[in-house]
Amino acid sequence: KAGVTQTPRYLIKTRGQQVTLSCSPISGHRSVSWYQQTPGQGLQFLFEYFSETQRNKGNFPGRFSGRQFSNSRSEMNVSTLELGDSALYLCASTLVVGSSTDTQYFGPGTRLTVL
Amino acid sequence: SQELEQSPQSLIVQEGKNLTINCTSSKTLYGLYWYKQKYGEGLIFLMMLQKGGEEKSHEKITAKLDEKKQQSSLHITASQPSHAGIYLCGADFSGGSNYKLTFGKGTLLTVNP
Protein backbone atom coordinates (compact mmCIF):
# COMPACT_ATOMS: atom_id res chain seq x y z
CA LYS A 1 0.00 0.00 0.00
CA ALA A 2 1.42 3.38 -0.95
CA GLY A 3 2.30 5.77 1.86
CA VAL A 4 1.35 9.38 2.35
CA THR A 5 2.47 11.54 -0.55
CA GLN A 6 3.06 15.27 -0.53
CA THR A 7 3.64 17.60 -3.45
CA PRO A 8 5.68 19.52 -4.21
CA ARG A 9 8.65 18.38 -2.12
CA TYR A 10 10.43 21.72 -2.37
CA LEU A 11 9.11 25.21 -2.97
CA ILE A 12 10.66 28.68 -3.06
CA LYS A 13 8.43 31.74 -2.83
CA THR A 14 8.84 35.43 -2.07
CA ARG A 15 7.20 37.47 0.66
CA GLY A 16 3.62 38.42 -0.07
CA GLN A 17 2.94 35.50 -2.40
CA GLN A 18 0.60 32.65 -1.62
CA VAL A 19 1.25 28.92 -1.81
CA THR A 20 -0.79 25.71 -1.99
CA LEU A 21 0.53 22.38 -0.75
CA SER A 22 -1.05 19.02 -1.47
CA CYS A 23 -1.32 15.82 0.54
CA SER A 24 -2.65 12.43 -0.57
CA PRO A 25 -3.33 10.14 2.41
CA ILE A 26 -2.89 6.39 2.52
CA SER A 27 -5.70 4.68 0.63
CA GLY A 28 -8.70 4.24 2.92
CA HIS A 29 -7.51 6.76 5.49
CA ARG A 30 -10.08 9.45 6.21
CA SER A 31 -8.35 11.97 8.42
CA VAL A 32 -5.56 14.31 7.35
CA SER A 33 -3.62 16.46 9.82
CA TRP A 34 -1.12 19.19 8.95
CA TYR A 35 1.93 20.25 10.95
CA GLN A 36 4.58 22.93 10.61
CA GLN A 37 8.14 22.12 11.66
CA THR A 38 10.75 24.82 12.30
CA PRO A 39 14.08 24.68 14.16
CA GLY A 40 12.84 27.17 16.75
CA GLN A 41 9.31 26.00 17.46
CA GLY A 42 9.60 22.34 16.58
CA LEU A 43 6.60 20.46 15.27
CA GLN A 44 3.32 22.34 15.67
CA PHE A 45 -0.20 21.26 14.81
CA LEU A 46 -1.96 23.35 12.16
CA PHE A 47 -5.33 21.67 11.54
CA GLU A 48 -7.07 18.36 10.92
CA TYR A 49 -9.70 17.42 8.38
CA PHE A 50 -12.15 14.54 8.36
CA SER A 51 -14.92 14.00 5.84
CA GLU A 52 -14.19 17.35 4.20
CA THR A 53 -14.67 19.19 7.51
CA GLN A 54 -12.11 20.87 9.70
CA ARG A 55 -12.36 19.17 13.11
CA ASN A 56 -9.38 20.55 14.96
CA LYS A 57 -7.37 23.73 14.61
CA GLY A 58 -4.06 24.87 16.08
CA ASN A 59 -2.95 28.37 17.01
CA PHE A 60 -2.02 29.76 13.63
CA PRO A 61 -3.23 32.97 11.94
CA GLY A 62 -6.02 32.95 9.40
CA ARG A 63 -3.47 33.16 6.57
CA PHE A 64 -3.17 29.40 7.01
CA SER A 65 -6.15 27.51 5.64
CA GLY A 66 -6.93 24.11 4.28
CA ARG A 67 -9.54 21.90 2.77
CA GLN A 68 -10.24 18.25 2.13
CA PHE A 69 -11.82 16.72 -0.92
CA SER A 70 -14.27 13.82 -1.16
CA ASN A 71 -11.40 11.41 -1.95
CA SER A 72 -9.70 12.49 1.33
CA ARG A 73 -6.91 14.34 -0.45
CA SER A 74 -6.12 17.59 1.31
CA GLU A 75 -4.58 20.92 0.45
CA MET A 76 -3.28 23.68 2.66
CA ASN A 77 -2.90 27.26 1.57
CA VAL A 78 -0.78 30.01 3.03
CA SER A 79 -1.54 33.54 1.84
CA THR A 80 0.61 36.66 2.12
CA LEU A 81 3.74 34.68 2.89
CA GLU A 82 6.15 35.93 5.55
CA LEU A 83 9.79 35.00 6.08
CA GLY A 84 8.78 33.14 9.24
CA ASP A 85 6.62 30.77 7.22
CA SER A 86 9.76 29.04 5.95
CA ALA A 87 9.43 25.54 7.33
CA LEU A 88 8.93 21.88 6.62
CA TYR A 89 5.19 21.22 6.26
CA LEU A 90 4.15 17.70 7.12
CA CYS A 91 0.85 16.00 6.66
CA ALA A 92 -0.26 12.84 8.41
CA SER A 93 -3.10 10.48 7.62
CA THR A 94 -5.14 8.35 10.01
CA LEU A 95 -7.45 5.45 9.23
CA VAL A 96 -10.13 6.44 11.80
CA VAL A 97 -11.82 3.29 13.01
CA GLY A 98 -13.16 5.05 16.07
CA SER A 99 -10.49 3.44 18.18
CA SER A 100 -8.09 5.25 20.45
CA THR A 101 -5.36 3.18 18.84
CA ASP A 102 -5.60 5.09 15.56
CA THR A 103 -2.10 6.09 14.50
CA GLN A 104 -0.93 9.01 12.39
CA TYR A 105 1.33 8.15 9.46
CA PHE A 106 3.40 11.01 8.09
CA GLY A 107 4.38 12.00 4.58
CA PRO A 108 7.89 13.15 3.55
CA GLY A 109 6.99 16.82 3.87
CA THR A 110 7.16 19.93 1.69
CA ARG A 111 10.12 22.21 2.33
CA LEU A 112 8.93 25.82 1.86
CA THR A 113 11.48 28.61 1.65
CA VAL A 114 10.26 32.21 1.68
CA LEU A 115 12.71 34.83 0.38
CA SER B 1 6.71 26.36 29.16
CA GLN B 2 6.80 23.31 26.94
CA GLU B 3 4.01 20.78 27.62
CA LEU B 4 6.25 17.93 26.55
CA GLU B 5 9.94 17.96 27.49
CA GLN B 6 12.45 15.62 25.91
CA SER B 7 15.88 14.88 27.31
CA PRO B 8 18.60 14.88 26.37
CA GLN B 9 18.42 17.33 23.45
CA SER B 10 21.25 15.47 21.76
CA LEU B 11 23.17 12.29 22.35
CA ILE B 12 26.36 10.85 20.86
CA VAL B 13 27.06 7.19 21.52
CA GLN B 14 29.50 4.60 20.31
CA GLU B 15 28.06 1.78 18.24
CA GLY B 16 27.04 -1.09 20.45
CA LYS B 17 26.19 1.05 23.47
CA ASN B 18 22.76 1.26 25.09
CA LEU B 19 20.94 4.57 25.45
CA THR B 20 17.74 6.06 26.89
CA ILE B 21 15.68 9.05 25.79
CA ASN B 22 13.07 10.53 28.10
CA CYS B 23 9.82 12.35 27.45
CA THR B 24 8.12 14.12 30.37
CA SER B 25 4.68 15.68 30.35
CA SER B 26 3.28 18.41 32.55
CA LYS B 27 -0.11 16.69 32.51
CA THR B 28 -1.70 13.27 32.07
CA LEU B 29 -1.19 11.61 28.74
CA TYR B 30 -4.04 9.80 26.96
CA GLY B 31 -1.63 8.42 24.40
CA LEU B 32 2.10 8.71 23.83
CA TYR B 33 3.66 8.20 20.42
CA TRP B 34 7.29 7.76 19.50
CA TYR B 35 8.50 8.71 16.03
CA LYS B 36 11.89 8.79 14.33
CA GLN B 37 12.86 11.42 11.76
CA LYS B 38 15.79 11.65 9.41
CA TYR B 39 16.82 15.29 9.04
CA GLY B 40 14.41 17.19 6.80
CA GLU B 41 12.24 14.16 6.11
CA GLY B 42 8.96 12.76 7.32
CA LEU B 43 8.32 10.96 10.60
CA ILE B 44 8.45 7.19 10.91
CA PHE B 45 6.06 5.71 13.46
CA LEU B 46 7.80 3.56 16.08
CA MET B 47 5.37 2.81 18.91
CA MET B 48 2.29 3.97 20.73
CA LEU B 49 1.64 3.60 24.46
CA GLN B 50 -1.64 4.16 26.23
CA LYS B 51 -1.88 2.35 29.52
CA GLY B 52 0.02 3.21 32.66
CA GLY B 53 2.93 0.82 33.09
CA GLU B 54 2.72 -0.31 29.46
CA GLU B 55 5.89 -1.44 27.73
CA LYS B 56 6.39 -2.27 24.04
CA SER B 57 9.39 -3.52 22.11
CA HIS B 58 10.30 -3.65 18.46
CA GLU B 59 13.62 -5.12 17.47
CA LYS B 60 16.15 -3.35 19.71
CA ILE B 61 13.89 -0.49 20.77
CA THR B 62 11.77 -0.58 23.94
CA ALA B 63 9.38 2.13 25.06
CA LYS B 64 7.70 2.42 28.46
CA LEU B 65 4.97 4.62 29.90
CA ASP B 66 5.04 5.14 33.66
CA GLU B 67 2.13 4.31 35.96
CA LYS B 68 1.09 7.94 36.31
CA LYS B 69 1.12 8.38 32.53
CA GLN B 70 3.26 11.47 32.64
CA GLN B 71 6.61 10.13 31.57
CA SER B 72 7.84 7.82 28.86
CA SER B 73 11.27 6.46 28.04
CA LEU B 74 12.70 5.03 24.84
CA HIS B 75 15.57 2.60 25.26
CA ILE B 76 17.81 1.37 22.47
CA THR B 77 19.93 -1.70 23.10
CA ALA B 78 23.23 -2.26 21.28
CA SER B 79 22.88 0.85 19.12
CA GLN B 80 23.76 0.79 15.41
CA PRO B 81 24.46 3.59 12.91
CA SER B 82 20.99 2.91 11.45
CA HIS B 83 19.49 4.14 14.73
CA ALA B 84 20.84 7.65 14.13
CA GLY B 85 18.25 10.37 13.64
CA ILE B 86 15.87 12.60 15.56
CA TYR B 87 13.52 10.91 18.02
CA LEU B 88 10.27 12.70 18.74
CA CYS B 89 7.62 11.95 21.30
CA GLY B 90 4.08 13.08 20.56
CA ALA B 91 1.20 13.23 23.01
CA ASP B 92 -2.55 13.15 22.87
CA PHE B 93 -3.71 15.40 25.71
CA SER B 94 -7.36 15.60 24.76
CA GLY B 95 -8.46 12.06 25.43
CA GLY B 96 -9.05 10.25 22.19
CA SER B 97 -8.40 13.06 19.78
CA ASN B 98 -5.54 11.23 18.17
CA TYR B 99 -5.43 13.58 15.22
CA LYS B 100 -3.98 16.56 17.08
CA LEU B 101 -0.67 15.65 18.64
CA THR B 102 1.63 17.84 20.73
CA PHE B 103 5.29 17.08 20.14
CA GLY B 104 8.49 17.47 22.13
CA LYS B 105 11.43 19.30 20.56
CA GLY B 106 13.18 16.04 19.74
CA THR B 107 16.41 14.24 20.64
CA LEU B 108 19.18 14.11 18.05
CA LEU B 109 20.96 10.76 18.21
CA THR B 110 24.38 10.23 16.64
CA VAL B 111 25.87 6.74 16.60
CA ASN B 112 29.57 6.59 15.86
CA PRO B 113 30.86 3.39 14.21
Tab-separated table of C-alpha atoms in Angstrom, chain B residues 5 12 24 26-27 30 34 38 50-52 58 68 70 72 75 78 81 88 103:
chain	number	residue	atom	x	y	z
B	5	GLU	CA	9.940	17.958	27.489
B	12	ILE	CA	26.357	10.854	20.858
B	24	THR	CA	8.123	14.120	30.366
B	26	SER	CA	3.284	18.410	32.553
B	27	LYS	CA	-0.110	16.689	32.511
B	30	TYR	CA	-4.039	9.801	26.964
B	34	TRP	CA	7.290	7.758	19.497
B	38	LYS	CA	15.793	11.653	9.409
B	50	GLN	CA	-1.641	4.162	26.230
B	51	LYS	CA	-1.883	2.349	29.517
B	52	GLY	CA	0.017	3.208	32.663
B	58	HIS	CA	10.302	-3.654	18.456
B	68	LYS	CA	1.092	7.940	36.315
B	70	GLN	CA	3.255	11.473	32.636
B	72	SER	CA	7.841	7.818	28.860
B	75	HIS	CA	15.566	2.601	25.263
B	78	ALA	CA	23.234	-2.265	21.276
B	81	PRO	CA	24.456	3.587	12.914
B	88	LEU	CA	10.273	12.697	18.743
B	103	PHE	CA	5.290	17.075	20.138
